Backbone as a chain_set.jsonl record, in Angstrom:
{"seq": "RLGSMSCAAFCFVLLCLCIGSVYCQEDGYKIGEPLQIQCLHPTEDQYTDGPKCGGSIMEIKYGVDGMNHCMVPLTDEKMYHAIADIVSLKSVWHCRVRMSPNSQIWVPFSFPLWGLVETTHIHVDNHMNIILHGFRGKIIGVAAYPLKDQFDFAALGTTLHIHGSTKWFKKGSFMGYSHSLQESDNPLPAIVSIAFLCSSITFMFTIVIMIGVYDCYLKPNLLKTFKKLKTA", "coords": {"N": [[95.735, 122.216, 112.752], [93.837, 120.103, 113.439], [92.063, 120.485, 111.449], [93.604, 119.768, 109.011], [94.019, 117.136, 109.438], [91.207, 116.139, 109.377], [90.601, 116.711, 106.775], [92.499, 115.131, 105.303], [91.718, 112.617, 106.045], [88.987, 112.543, 105.13], [89.534, 112.843, 102.39], [91.013, 110.404, 101.821], [89.088, 108.444, 102.4], [87.143, 109.028, 100.541], [88.432, 108.488, 98.258], [88.956, 105.685, 98.388], [86.175, 104.975, 98.317], [85.506, 105.648, 95.828], [87.212, 104.067, 94.354], [86.051, 101.536, 94.858], [83.407, 102.019, 93.81], [84.128, 102.361, 91.103], [84.917, 99.888, 90.336], [82.597, 98.267, 90.895], [81.009, 99.174, 88.94], [82.101, 98.158, 86.736], [82.303, 97.485, 83.179], [80.867, 94.697, 81.815], [79.739, 91.523, 80.395], [77.117, 89.898, 81.978], [76.307, 86.699, 83.515], [74.575, 84.66, 81.4], [73.616, 86.635, 79.926], [72.748, 87.627, 76.735], [74.919, 87.749, 73.934], [76.487, 90.512, 72.032], [76.571, 90.217, 68.687], [77.582, 90.694, 65.363], [77.527, 90.021, 61.868], [78.851, 89.69, 58.691], [76.809, 88.954, 56.647], [76.124, 86.406, 54.016], [75.555, 87.571, 50.815], [75.163, 90.152, 51.81], [76.427, 93.573, 52.352], [77.312, 94.73, 54.677], [77.847, 95.034, 58.238], [75.591, 93.213, 60.256], [73.123, 92.481, 62.775], [73.615, 89.115, 64.071], [74.507, 85.764, 64.315], [72.582, 85.22, 61.232], [69.712, 83.235, 60.919], [67.709, 82.02, 58.885], [64.591, 83.401, 59.465], [65.376, 84.421, 62.017], [67.613, 85.143, 64.747], [70.64, 83.677, 65.656], [71.106, 82.955, 69.01], [73.608, 83.489, 71.585], [74.551, 83.005, 74.831], [76.379, 84.577, 77.437], [78.87, 82.904, 79.125], [77.256, 80.232, 79.139], [76.996, 77.155, 78.278], [75.691, 75.376, 75.26], [73.334, 74.09, 72.815], [73.179, 74.767, 69.451], [71.136, 75.658, 66.493], [70.808, 76.31, 63.173], [69.175, 77.537, 60.406], [69.604, 77.887, 56.934], [68.064, 79.41, 54.38], [68.281, 78.671, 50.925], [67.15, 80.453, 48.967], [67.43, 81.793, 46.614], [69.433, 82.544, 43.691], [71.632, 83.992, 44.106], [72.016, 83.711, 46.886], [72.654, 80.971, 47.188], [75.035, 80.791, 45.589], [76.659, 82.375, 46.92], [76.917, 80.857, 49.371], [78.078, 78.737, 48.207], [80.53, 79.755, 47.355], [81.705, 80.279, 49.907], [82.061, 77.569, 50.769], [83.854, 76.683, 48.93], [86.053, 78.197, 49.688], [86.246, 80.61, 48.414], [85.304, 82.902, 49.344], [84.559, 84.532, 52.661], [82.612, 83.988, 55.65], [82.213, 86.439, 57.621], [82.196, 87.347, 60.933], [81.655, 89.209, 63.961], [82.125, 89.776, 67.685], [81.098, 91.784, 70.271], [83.398, 92.814, 72.697], [82.706, 93.539, 75.404], [79.505, 94.719, 76.896], [79.47, 97.666, 76.41], [81.602, 98.058, 75.028], [83.883, 99.431, 72.554], [85.491, 97.691, 71.194], [85.767, 94.97, 69.02], [85.768, 91.482, 68.775], [86.788, 89.264, 66.346], [85.675, 86.824, 64.297], [84.945, 83.982, 62.086], [82.607, 81.839, 60.241], [83.419, 79.073, 58.968], [82.609, 76.986, 56.273], [82.239, 73.393, 55.548], [82.667, 71.479, 52.74], [81.629, 70.12, 49.618], [81.575, 71.382, 46.407], [79.253, 70.89, 43.764], [78.325, 70.528, 40.362], [75.473, 70.947, 40.023], [74.636, 71.214, 42.697], [75.421, 71.344, 46.266], [77.512, 69.76, 48.815], [77.35, 69.996, 52.16], [78.709, 70.014, 55.23], [77.113, 69.504, 58.244], [77.494, 70.244, 60.804], [78.613, 72.487, 63.287], [80.716, 73.814, 65.532], [81.045, 76.207, 68.201], [83.44, 77.899, 70.129], [84.187, 79.859, 73.035], [86.026, 81.994, 74.895], [86.187, 83.475, 78.073], [86.499, 86.095, 80.519], [85.985, 87.62, 83.507], [83.53, 88.876, 82.744], [84.133, 89.552, 80.032], [84.721, 88.934, 76.559], [87.503, 87.286, 75.395], [88.21, 85.643, 73.361], [87.291, 83.895, 70.594], [85.943, 81.138, 68.342], [84.827, 79.433, 65.499], [84.137, 76.286, 64.142], [83.952, 73.649, 61.712], [82.702, 70.239, 62.176], [83.148, 66.938, 61.377], [80.27, 65.405, 60.367], [77.264, 64.581, 59.299], [76.931, 65.245, 55.844], [74.917, 67.463, 54.384], [72.64, 67.745, 51.611], [72.633, 70.404, 49.385], [70.758, 72.417, 47.363], [69.602, 74.87, 45.001], [66.785, 76.495, 46.26], [66.396, 74.678, 48.392], [66.873, 74.188, 52.002], [69.561, 74.836, 54.095], [70.71, 73.049, 56.899], [72.254, 73.595, 59.983], [73.868, 72.453, 62.797], [75.383, 72.406, 66.376], [77.517, 72.739, 69.048], [77.984, 75.09, 71.76], [80.645, 76.19, 73.64], [82.091, 77.134, 76.543], [85.112, 78.649, 77.99], [87.584, 79.185, 80.539], [89.408, 81.997, 80.628], [92.453, 81.994, 78.989], [92.568, 79.245, 78.809], [91.635, 75.717, 78.527], [89.951, 74.918, 80.415], [86.786, 74.262, 81.589], [84.297, 76.899, 81.716], [82.368, 76.918, 83.752], [83.883, 76.103, 85.919], [85.046, 78.24, 86.735], [83.646, 80.219, 87.95], [83.568, 80.537, 90.474], [85.981, 81.764, 90.942], [88.098, 83.847, 89.334], [86.342, 85.069, 87.703], [84.225, 85.549, 89.384], [82.969, 88.372, 90.93], [82.509, 88.846, 93.626], [84.656, 88.263, 95.774], [86.44, 90.108, 95.292], [84.903, 92.326, 95.73], [84.175, 92.221, 98.327], [86.737, 92.479, 99.482], [87.289, 95.077, 98.78], [85.348, 96.352, 100.304], [86.15, 95.742, 102.89], [88.579, 96.916, 103.056], [87.888, 99.609, 102.682], [86.398, 99.885, 105.06], [88.418, 99.43, 106.984], [90.181, 101.51, 106.41], [88.55, 103.604, 106.936], [87.969, 103.29, 109.835], [90.6, 103.566, 110.882], [91.191, 106.244, 110.286], [89.318, 107.477, 111.625], [90.026, 107.009, 114.131], [92.443, 108.522, 114.248], [91.389, 110.999, 113.836], [89.894, 111.185, 116.216], [91.95, 111.034, 118.064], [93.296, 113.51, 117.352], [91.273, 115.291, 117.96], [91.29, 114.997, 120.583], [93.978, 115.814, 121.393], [94.113, 118.47, 120.434], [91.807, 119.787, 121.249], [90.209, 118.708, 123.583], [92.108, 117.945, 125.467], [93.717, 120.391, 126.017], [91.603, 121.957, 127.117], [90.845, 120.363, 129.296], [93.192, 120.544, 130.762], [93.054, 123.292, 131.369], [90.779, 123.481, 132.862], [91.513, 121.9, 135.052], [93.673, 123.348, 136.024], [92.402, 125.635, 136.854], [90.687, 124.617, 139.006], [92.603, 123.722, 140.721], [93.969, 126.191, 141.481], [91.744, 127.268, 142.767]], "CA": [[96.144, 120.823, 112.744], [92.771, 119.302, 113.372], [91.32, 120.639, 110.116], [94.33, 118.981, 108.093], [93.737, 115.572, 109.764], [90.112, 115.862, 108.923], [90.611, 116.897, 105.352], [93.106, 114.067, 104.813], [90.894, 111.431, 106.289], [87.919, 112.77, 104.201], [90.026, 112.592, 100.948], [91.397, 109.017, 101.641], [87.746, 107.648, 102.371], [86.461, 109.256, 99.362], [89.281, 107.936, 97.132], [88.59, 104.218, 98.627], [84.851, 104.7, 98.107], [85.458, 105.929, 94.391], [87.673, 102.809, 93.624], [84.893, 100.504, 95.002], [82.334, 102.338, 92.87], [84.461, 102.097, 89.783], [85.027, 98.42, 90.293], [81.37, 97.742, 90.758], [80.32, 99.52, 87.673], [82.887, 97.779, 85.552], [81.528, 97.034, 82.182], [81.123, 93.325, 81.439], [78.53, 90.734, 80.348], [76.459, 89.21, 83.191], [76.033, 85.308, 83.259], [73.355, 84.329, 80.786], [73.278, 87.736, 79.111], [72.952, 87.415, 75.375], [76.209, 88.478, 73.448], [76.109, 91.297, 70.887], [77.158, 89.555, 67.563], [77.211, 91.085, 64.088], [78.045, 89.311, 60.827], [78.673, 90.157, 57.259], [76.176, 87.735, 56.068], [76.284, 86.068, 52.609], [74.829, 88.51, 50.0], [75.02, 91.481, 52.256], [77.745, 94.222, 52.164], [77.507, 95.561, 55.899], [77.609, 93.938, 59.346], [74.267, 93.339, 60.988], [72.996, 91.433, 63.906], [73.649, 87.689, 63.545], [74.237, 85.01, 62.917], [71.075, 85.136, 60.745], [69.195, 81.597, 60.7], [66.237, 82.212, 58.387], [64.081, 84.76, 59.925], [65.604, 84.603, 63.389], [68.986, 85.171, 65.033], [71.166, 82.592, 66.679], [71.497, 83.59, 70.321], [74.552, 82.887, 72.343], [74.555, 83.74, 76.126], [77.664, 84.564, 78.182], [79.094, 81.68, 80.109], [76.255, 79.323, 79.016], [77.15, 76.128, 77.177], [74.371, 74.91, 74.977], [73.3, 73.606, 71.465], [72.742, 75.758, 68.42], [70.606, 75.246, 65.334], [70.715, 77.377, 62.151], [68.545, 77.131, 59.066], [70.012, 78.909, 55.934], [67.402, 79.149, 53.232], [68.912, 79.012, 49.708], [65.891, 80.907, 48.314], [67.722, 82.476, 45.387], [70.815, 82.055, 43.169], [72.586, 84.87, 44.883], [72.369, 83.176, 48.235], [73.167, 79.684, 46.795], [76.304, 81.029, 45.093], [77.384, 83.041, 48.097], [77.28, 79.833, 50.227], [79.147, 77.872, 47.279], [81.828, 80.447, 47.527], [82.259, 80.15, 51.225], [82.393, 76.241, 50.961], [84.991, 76.659, 48.006], [87.017, 79.045, 50.188], [86.534, 81.996, 47.709], [84.924, 84.089, 50.393], [84.531, 84.179, 54.116], [81.517, 84.378, 56.386], [82.934, 87.162, 58.623], [81.315, 87.75, 62.082], [82.494, 89.713, 65.297], [81.297, 89.935, 68.927], [81.542, 92.951, 71.157], [84.175, 92.288, 73.785], [81.703, 93.757, 76.544], [78.315, 95.34, 76.261], [79.464, 99.042, 75.969], [82.89, 98.228, 74.563], [84.086, 99.742, 71.121], [86.299, 96.6, 70.779], [85.07, 93.744, 68.615], [86.471, 90.326, 68.65], [86.487, 88.876, 65.054], [85.778, 85.355, 63.872], [84.2, 83.468, 61.074], [81.922, 80.687, 60.213], [83.847, 78.225, 57.73], [81.706, 75.808, 55.777], [83.218, 72.435, 54.945], [81.957, 70.562, 51.91], [82.028, 69.998, 48.235], [80.743, 71.97, 45.402], [79.027, 70.075, 42.432], [77.855, 71.376, 39.257], [74.123, 71.529, 40.276], [74.327, 71.265, 44.05], [76.565, 71.366, 47.304], [77.445, 68.99, 50.044], [77.832, 70.783, 53.134], [78.752, 69.27, 56.718], [76.016, 70.22, 59.034], [77.886, 70.34, 62.266], [79.431, 73.621, 63.39], [80.99, 74.122, 66.933], [81.529, 77.392, 68.538], [83.991, 77.958, 71.399], [84.376, 81.251, 73.555], [86.958, 82.289, 76.088], [85.682, 84.697, 78.965], [87.108, 86.485, 81.691], [85.376, 88.739, 84.124], [82.415, 89.469, 81.891], [84.51, 90.014, 78.684], [85.042, 88.025, 75.49], [88.696, 87.366, 75.041], [88.583, 84.692, 72.253], [86.101, 83.136, 69.889], [86.304, 80.523, 67.149], [83.815, 78.468, 65.09], [84.756, 75.266, 63.198], [83.124, 72.529, 61.271], [83.137, 69.015, 62.779], [82.707, 65.963, 60.623], [79.118, 64.663, 60.833], [76.678, 64.293, 58.042], [76.922, 66.262, 54.656], [73.578, 67.927, 53.687], [72.594, 67.93, 50.234], [71.953, 71.614, 49.327], [70.526, 73.0, 46.092], [68.647, 76.014, 44.972], [65.39, 76.326, 46.83], [66.495, 74.045, 49.676], [67.265, 74.897, 53.302], [70.749, 74.327, 54.691], [70.537, 72.945, 58.349], [73.585, 73.469, 60.64], [73.799, 72.511, 64.271], [76.473, 72.254, 66.975], [77.636, 72.924, 70.428], [78.773, 76.246, 72.117], [81.364, 75.66, 74.863], [82.787, 78.2, 77.171], [86.415, 78.22, 78.564], [88.142, 80.246, 81.411], [90.513, 82.825, 80.259], [93.202, 81.506, 77.794], [92.745, 77.773, 79.072], [90.605, 74.921, 78.128], [89.173, 74.596, 81.551], [85.43, 74.732, 81.372], [84.03, 78.215, 82.246], [81.538, 76.717, 84.999], [84.682, 75.805, 86.953], [85.895, 79.455, 87.108], [82.499, 81.105, 88.285], [83.884, 80.849, 92.052], [87.32, 82.218, 91.014], [88.381, 85.106, 88.8], [85.08, 85.758, 87.027], [83.386, 86.018, 90.363], [83.301, 89.716, 91.542], [82.332, 88.921, 95.007], [85.7, 88.251, 96.579], [86.957, 91.548, 95.145], [84.027, 93.471, 96.393], [84.339, 92.143, 99.865], [88.1, 92.899, 99.863], [87.277, 96.501, 98.695], [84.472, 96.878, 101.361], [86.949, 95.506, 104.146], [89.621, 98.142, 102.891], [87.244, 100.819, 103.064], [86.003, 99.944, 106.533], [89.608, 99.479, 107.748], [90.727, 102.949, 106.424], [87.59, 104.682, 107.828], [88.258, 103.097, 111.212], [91.924, 104.15, 111.094], [91.138, 107.724, 110.308], [88.335, 107.88, 112.707], [90.914, 106.966, 115.335], [93.43, 109.559, 113.959], [90.498, 112.241, 114.161], [89.603, 111.235, 117.636], [93.269, 111.586, 118.856], [93.503, 114.932, 117.169], [90.342, 116.094, 118.723], [91.779, 114.857, 121.988], [95.178, 116.511, 121.487], [93.909, 119.744, 120.105], [90.799, 120.297, 121.943], [89.869, 118.124, 124.774], [93.248, 118.02, 126.479], [93.98, 121.649, 126.611], [90.444, 122.411, 127.999], [90.996, 119.529, 130.525], [94.361, 121.12, 131.633], [92.682, 124.594, 131.818], [89.887, 123.239, 133.88], [92.395, 121.405, 136.254], [94.387, 124.435, 136.721], [91.407, 126.424, 137.698], [90.318, 123.812, 140.2], [93.708, 123.664, 141.604], [94.168, 127.446, 142.051], [90.67, 127.593, 143.625]], "C": [[94.95, 119.732, 112.493], [92.105, 119.266, 112.016], [92.157, 119.851, 109.141], [94.04, 117.601, 108.302], [92.363, 115.334, 109.019], [89.899, 115.865, 107.439], [91.355, 115.59, 104.555], [92.314, 112.818, 104.884], [89.741, 111.428, 105.213], [88.439, 112.216, 102.694], [90.278, 111.053, 100.716], [90.059, 108.131, 101.613], [87.124, 107.909, 101.091], [87.046, 108.486, 98.189], [88.931, 106.328, 97.339], [87.191, 103.96, 98.023], [84.736, 104.827, 96.364], [86.105, 104.536, 93.588], [86.657, 101.68, 93.839], [83.899, 100.724, 93.884], [82.648, 101.99, 91.486], [84.387, 100.564, 89.422], [83.629, 97.727, 90.05], [80.542, 98.069, 89.607], [81.192, 99.056, 86.523], [82.048, 97.006, 84.583], [81.769, 95.472, 81.817], [79.728, 92.579, 81.204], [78.178, 90.01, 81.649], [76.242, 87.632, 82.617], [74.632, 85.104, 82.654], [72.972, 85.407, 79.952], [73.678, 87.506, 77.577], [74.237, 88.319, 74.768], [75.688, 89.361, 72.244], [77.089, 90.845, 69.813], [76.773, 90.29, 66.333], [77.912, 90.305, 63.098], [77.811, 89.95, 59.632], [78.315, 89.015, 56.586], [76.327, 87.458, 54.513], [75.182, 86.887, 51.859], [74.647, 89.879, 50.685], [76.459, 92.172, 52.277], [78.01, 95.101, 53.509], [77.144, 94.659, 57.026], [76.069, 94.403, 59.765], [74.172, 92.326, 62.03], [72.897, 90.093, 63.358], [74.099, 86.838, 64.731], [72.748, 84.758, 62.47], [70.689, 83.649, 60.44], [67.854, 81.771, 60.302], [65.838, 83.477, 58.812], [64.514, 85.056, 61.467], [67.284, 84.884, 63.375], [69.586, 84.219, 66.113], [71.574, 83.386, 67.89], [72.504, 82.739, 71.136], [74.742, 83.634, 73.68], [75.878, 83.534, 76.799], [77.692, 83.657, 79.263], [78.147, 80.58, 80.128], [76.591, 78.383, 77.982], [75.765, 75.79, 76.734], [74.624, 74.338, 73.517], [72.792, 74.678, 70.619], [72.174, 75.101, 67.218], [70.381, 76.341, 64.421], [70.246, 76.845, 60.896], [68.999, 78.286, 58.069], [69.227, 78.629, 54.735], [68.075, 79.534, 51.917], [67.813, 79.364, 48.665], [66.168, 81.307, 46.893], [69.134, 82.172, 44.912], [71.889, 82.917, 43.733], [73.128, 84.288, 46.21], [73.033, 81.931, 48.001], [74.71, 79.871, 46.404], [77.207, 81.565, 46.005], [77.846, 81.84, 49.044], [78.236, 78.772, 49.463], [80.349, 78.56, 47.362], [82.491, 80.248, 48.726], [82.767, 78.605, 51.371], [83.787, 76.004, 49.976], [86.197, 77.525, 48.55], [87.27, 80.436, 49.276], [86.14, 83.19, 48.454], [84.595, 83.575, 51.747], [83.211, 84.714, 54.729], [82.031, 85.137, 57.657], [81.801, 87.434, 59.758], [82.209, 88.485, 63.227], [81.474, 90.002, 66.358], [82.087, 91.085, 69.772], [82.149, 92.523, 72.38], [83.22, 92.43, 75.145], [80.601, 94.702, 76.141], [78.459, 96.874, 75.898], [80.859, 99.212, 75.298], [82.934, 98.67, 72.999], [84.988, 98.668, 70.446], [85.556, 95.45, 70.403], [86.181, 92.644, 68.297], [86.099, 89.589, 67.306], [86.508, 87.35, 65.092], [85.11, 85.047, 62.646], [83.603, 82.131, 61.131], [82.436, 79.916, 58.833], [82.976, 77.002, 57.507], [82.519, 74.693, 55.179], [82.24, 71.613, 54.082], [82.527, 70.544, 50.527], [81.049, 70.644, 47.365], [80.488, 71.254, 44.117], [78.539, 70.993, 41.596], [76.392, 71.849, 39.524], [73.737, 71.601, 41.815], [75.621, 71.357, 44.927], [76.294, 70.242, 48.222], [78.043, 69.66, 51.105], [77.753, 70.038, 54.49], [77.869, 70.261, 57.527], [76.375, 70.348, 60.456], [78.971, 71.45, 62.435], [79.663, 73.807, 65.004], [81.413, 75.413, 67.157], [82.173, 77.35, 69.878], [84.485, 79.424, 71.827], [85.3, 81.206, 74.766], [86.424, 83.472, 76.838], [86.497, 84.886, 80.164], [86.577, 87.766, 82.419], [84.548, 89.67, 83.325], [82.807, 90.012, 80.429], [84.805, 88.814, 77.854], [86.572, 88.272, 75.17], [89.168, 86.458, 73.876], [87.244, 84.085, 71.794], [86.54, 82.404, 68.654], [85.033, 79.613, 66.883], [84.5, 77.516, 64.14], [83.948, 74.154, 62.899], [83.607, 71.263, 61.866], [82.366, 67.896, 61.937], [81.438, 65.263, 61.161], [78.352, 64.266, 59.74], [76.783, 65.577, 57.097], [75.426, 66.385, 54.116], [73.687, 68.166, 52.267], [71.886, 69.35, 50.103], [71.947, 72.163, 48.007], [69.656, 74.258, 46.176], [67.359, 75.709, 45.36], [65.371, 75.387, 47.96], [66.762, 74.82, 50.887], [68.382, 74.118, 53.899], [70.423, 74.26, 56.305], [72.037, 72.694, 58.978], [73.275, 73.562, 62.071], [75.171, 72.171, 64.839], [76.398, 72.644, 68.395], [78.283, 74.297, 70.661], [79.406, 75.838, 73.451], [82.023, 77.004, 75.276], [84.073, 77.838, 77.894], [86.828, 79.343, 79.352], [89.479, 80.719, 80.839], [91.073, 82.314, 79.105], [93.279, 79.987, 77.835], [91.669, 77.047, 78.422], [89.868, 74.31, 79.325], [87.729, 75.153, 81.434], [85.01, 75.981, 82.303], [83.221, 78.044, 83.451], [82.541, 76.569, 86.036], [85.326, 77.178, 87.54], [84.743, 80.506, 87.87], [82.863, 81.462, 89.917], [85.26, 81.495, 92.098], [87.424, 83.579, 90.42], [87.232, 85.833, 88.134], [84.038, 86.189, 88.14], [83.647, 87.306, 91.021], [83.286, 89.742, 92.882], [83.405, 89.045, 95.911], [86.426, 89.64, 96.563], [86.291, 92.571, 95.841], [84.181, 93.447, 97.842], [85.709, 92.702, 100.193], [88.021, 94.412, 99.921], [86.457, 97.098, 99.953], [85.388, 96.678, 102.752], [88.061, 96.674, 104.204], [89.037, 99.346, 103.293], [86.889, 101.078, 104.532], [87.354, 100.164, 107.416], [90.154, 101.045, 107.638], [89.848, 103.977, 107.038], [87.87, 104.485, 109.294], [89.663, 103.628, 111.601], [91.75, 105.623, 111.067], [90.182, 108.177, 111.305], [89.131, 108.026, 114.02], [91.925, 108.143, 115.387], [92.576, 110.834, 114.394], [90.365, 112.319, 115.675], [90.844, 111.758, 118.576], [93.534, 112.964, 118.619], [92.609, 115.767, 117.837], [90.787, 116.232, 120.316], [92.934, 115.91, 122.299], [94.852, 117.992, 121.5], [92.82, 120.508, 120.873], [90.399, 120.036, 123.378], [90.85, 118.243, 125.933], [93.618, 119.505, 127.073], [92.757, 122.361, 127.474], [90.414, 121.627, 129.255], [92.015, 120.245, 131.496], [93.785, 122.481, 132.219], [91.829, 124.377, 133.123], [90.573, 122.827, 135.284], [93.037, 122.477, 137.004], [93.432, 125.42, 137.522], [90.841, 125.847, 139.095], [91.536, 123.787, 141.288], [94.032, 124.87, 142.239], [92.987, 127.824, 142.997], [90.86, 126.938, 144.961]], "O": [[94.978, 118.802, 111.687], [91.662, 118.234, 111.513], [91.492, 119.187, 108.345], [93.813, 116.892, 107.321], [92.299, 114.469, 108.146], [89.096, 115.095, 106.913], [90.955, 115.12, 103.49], [92.233, 112.048, 103.927], [89.559, 110.444, 104.496], [87.862, 111.363, 102.019], [89.889, 110.47, 99.704], [89.987, 107.173, 100.843], [86.557, 106.965, 100.539], [86.367, 107.945, 97.316], [88.612, 105.733, 96.31], [86.969, 102.959, 97.342], [83.936, 104.138, 95.731], [85.668, 104.055, 92.543], [86.475, 100.901, 92.903], [83.572, 99.817, 93.119], [81.832, 101.467, 90.727], [83.881, 100.121, 88.392], [83.467, 96.827, 89.226], [79.547, 97.418, 89.29], [81.017, 99.543, 85.406], [81.268, 96.111, 84.911], [82.912, 95.109, 81.542], [78.705, 92.983, 81.758], [79.098, 89.552, 82.326], [76.039, 87.412, 81.423], [73.626, 85.347, 83.32], [72.006, 85.217, 79.213], [74.836, 87.227, 77.264], [74.45, 89.468, 75.155], [74.697, 89.062, 71.579], [78.295, 91.04, 69.961], [75.572, 90.537, 66.226], [78.998, 89.862, 63.471], [76.822, 90.653, 59.426], [79.085, 88.218, 56.051], [76.676, 88.406, 53.81], [74.018, 86.869, 52.259], [73.97, 90.722, 50.097], [77.496, 91.51, 52.232], [78.795, 96.048, 53.481], [76.35, 93.725, 56.918], [75.532, 95.505, 59.657], [75.007, 91.433, 62.167], [72.232, 89.856, 62.349], [74.048, 87.198, 65.907], [71.892, 84.219, 63.172], [71.411, 82.963, 59.716], [66.917, 81.712, 61.099], [66.498, 84.5, 58.632], [63.93, 85.96, 62.064], [68.029, 84.864, 62.395], [69.096, 84.037, 67.228], [72.303, 84.372, 67.791], [72.335, 81.539, 71.354], [75.073, 84.82, 73.65], [76.448, 82.444, 76.745], [76.838, 83.562, 80.144], [78.164, 79.899, 81.153], [76.494, 78.748, 76.811], [74.798, 75.846, 77.493], [75.745, 74.136, 73.051], [71.984, 75.478, 71.09], [72.66, 74.024, 66.874], [69.771, 77.322, 64.844], [70.768, 75.875, 60.347], [68.796, 79.469, 58.342], [69.588, 77.692, 54.021], [68.433, 80.705, 51.793], [67.607, 78.674, 47.666], [65.292, 81.198, 46.034], [69.935, 81.604, 45.654], [73.036, 82.475, 43.796], [74.299, 84.328, 46.587], [74.07, 81.766, 48.644], [75.55, 79.12, 46.9], [78.409, 81.3, 45.955], [79.003, 81.808, 49.462], [79.042, 78.07, 50.075], [81.342, 77.838, 47.453], [83.707, 80.057, 48.741], [83.787, 78.382, 52.024], [84.659, 75.2, 50.308], [87.248, 77.559, 47.909], [88.251, 81.171, 49.395], [86.584, 84.315, 48.222], [84.382, 82.383, 51.97], [82.755, 85.793, 54.348], [82.258, 84.49, 58.679], [80.64, 87.705, 59.449], [83.419, 88.271, 63.296], [80.315, 90.359, 66.15], [83.303, 91.237, 69.896], [81.458, 91.857, 73.151], [83.041, 91.447, 75.864], [80.734, 95.419, 75.149], [77.626, 97.356, 75.131], [81.274, 100.338, 75.024], [82.045, 98.264, 72.251], [85.216, 98.743, 69.238], [84.79, 94.904, 71.198], [87.238, 92.864, 67.705], [84.904, 89.304, 67.234], [87.265, 86.719, 65.828], [84.635, 86.038, 62.089], [84.002, 81.316, 61.963], [81.898, 80.147, 57.751], [82.685, 76.179, 58.374], [83.414, 74.961, 54.376], [81.201, 71.133, 54.536], [83.683, 70.882, 50.275], [79.838, 70.496, 47.533], [81.449, 71.008, 43.389], [78.316, 72.15, 41.951], [76.086, 73.017, 39.285], [72.625, 72.01, 42.148], [76.736, 71.434, 44.41], [75.167, 69.796, 48.436], [79.241, 69.929, 51.025], [76.701, 69.474, 54.792], [77.902, 71.49, 57.478], [75.477, 70.567, 61.269], [80.052, 71.389, 61.848], [78.65, 73.946, 65.688], [82.195, 75.868, 66.322], [81.548, 76.805, 70.787], [85.126, 80.107, 71.028], [85.201, 80.277, 75.568], [86.213, 84.491, 76.181], [87.092, 83.971, 80.732], [86.751, 88.874, 81.911], [84.727, 90.882, 83.205], [82.066, 90.724, 79.751], [85.116, 87.754, 78.397], [86.906, 89.366, 74.717], [90.329, 86.492, 73.466], [86.295, 83.842, 72.54], [87.404, 82.905, 67.935], [84.336, 79.139, 67.78], [85.384, 77.935, 63.392], [83.244, 73.679, 63.791], [84.813, 71.135, 62.079], [81.141, 67.923, 61.818], [81.465, 64.627, 62.215], [78.933, 63.397, 59.089], [76.727, 66.731, 57.523], [74.867, 65.478, 53.498], [74.667, 68.708, 51.757], [70.77, 69.536, 50.587], [73.026, 72.401, 47.465], [69.094, 74.63, 47.207], [66.785, 74.736, 44.872], [64.291, 75.27, 48.539], [66.874, 76.043, 50.815], [68.252, 72.929, 54.19], [69.961, 75.228, 56.909], [72.821, 71.828, 58.589], [72.601, 74.466, 62.565], [76.056, 71.733, 64.105], [75.306, 72.866, 68.917], [79.098, 74.687, 69.825], [78.756, 75.208, 74.285], [82.425, 77.831, 74.458], [84.124, 76.722, 78.41], [86.504, 80.466, 78.965], [90.448, 79.99, 80.624], [90.321, 82.137, 78.147], [93.978, 79.418, 76.996], [90.815, 77.67, 77.791], [89.229, 73.266, 79.194], [87.514, 76.345, 81.213], [85.353, 76.039, 83.484], [83.291, 78.959, 84.27], [82.156, 76.897, 87.159], [85.98, 77.226, 88.581], [85.146, 81.577, 88.323], [82.483, 82.492, 90.474], [85.725, 81.779, 93.202], [86.832, 84.486, 91.005], [87.201, 87.06, 88.038], [83.151, 87.012, 87.915], [84.648, 87.324, 91.738], [83.981, 90.585, 93.449], [83.274, 89.841, 96.841], [86.899, 90.194, 97.556], [86.839, 93.501, 96.433], [84.301, 94.47, 98.515], [85.804, 93.401, 101.202], [88.531, 95.036, 100.851], [86.809, 98.127, 100.531], [85.265, 97.517, 103.645], [88.361, 97.254, 105.247], [89.557, 100.077, 104.135], [87.022, 102.153, 105.117], [87.386, 100.928, 108.381], [90.496, 101.689, 108.63], [90.263, 105.011, 107.559], [88.007, 105.492, 109.989], [89.782, 104.134, 112.717], [92.277, 106.222, 112.004], [90.312, 109.3, 111.791], [88.963, 108.936, 114.831], [92.209, 108.676, 116.459], [93.029, 111.623, 115.223], [90.664, 113.328, 116.314], [90.8, 112.577, 119.494], [93.973, 113.652, 119.541], [92.979, 116.852, 118.288], [90.68, 117.214, 121.05], [92.883, 116.703, 123.239], [95.236, 118.71, 122.423], [92.922, 121.713, 121.101], [90.271, 120.922, 124.224], [90.543, 118.556, 127.083], [93.776, 119.762, 128.266], [92.967, 123.188, 128.362], [89.978, 122.174, 130.268], [91.803, 120.492, 132.684], [93.996, 122.781, 133.394], [92.067, 124.922, 134.201], [90.265, 123.302, 136.377], [93.03, 122.601, 138.228], [93.691, 125.888, 138.631], [90.605, 126.541, 140.084], [91.368, 123.829, 142.507], [94.367, 124.836, 143.423], [93.185, 128.606, 143.927], [90.026, 127.1, 145.852]]}, "num_chains": 1, "name": "protein.A"}
């Protein structure tokens, strides 16, 4: 009887600790961690790290609003015509972001360019905003869109300059992500709850084991001792 109680108590406590361990190891971006983004860049035929801005990569950090600046050198005719095709909606600048650091799921989006293609040059709007929706360290939505600002003159041999804002939102809403850090995206309340649950279960089964020890071992021995003293 005592062995069964001990085994049951051990199994429940182990299960509780496993649940807590799984939650604490849950895969997800940390605040300020750079996102894993890949793009099918103009003139390229496979996804590589991006978005490429000249010789560097535009970095977007999880949960952090900010400003972006990207320079796109139009160094050869292939690149120039690729940008012209995106402006004229003949092709798309595809990108994707990994939902969480170790996930095999990618969230797709694209960079649309707004402008006008002329015979010898292109006029391209230079403002591009990026919005992202996050929840518990995961990307659940992303989009990029041009916003009317200034139209850059772009010709072969020039550099296209694009700037804009990155803004994060909570879950599927348009509530700023910074307001959610103390709510669902903050794992501390859940961790505290799990710790309290584990402590409560441990305490409860400790009491059960102590009662079992008393009923199965201490009480019989006390009764035997009492009977011996009584007969003596």
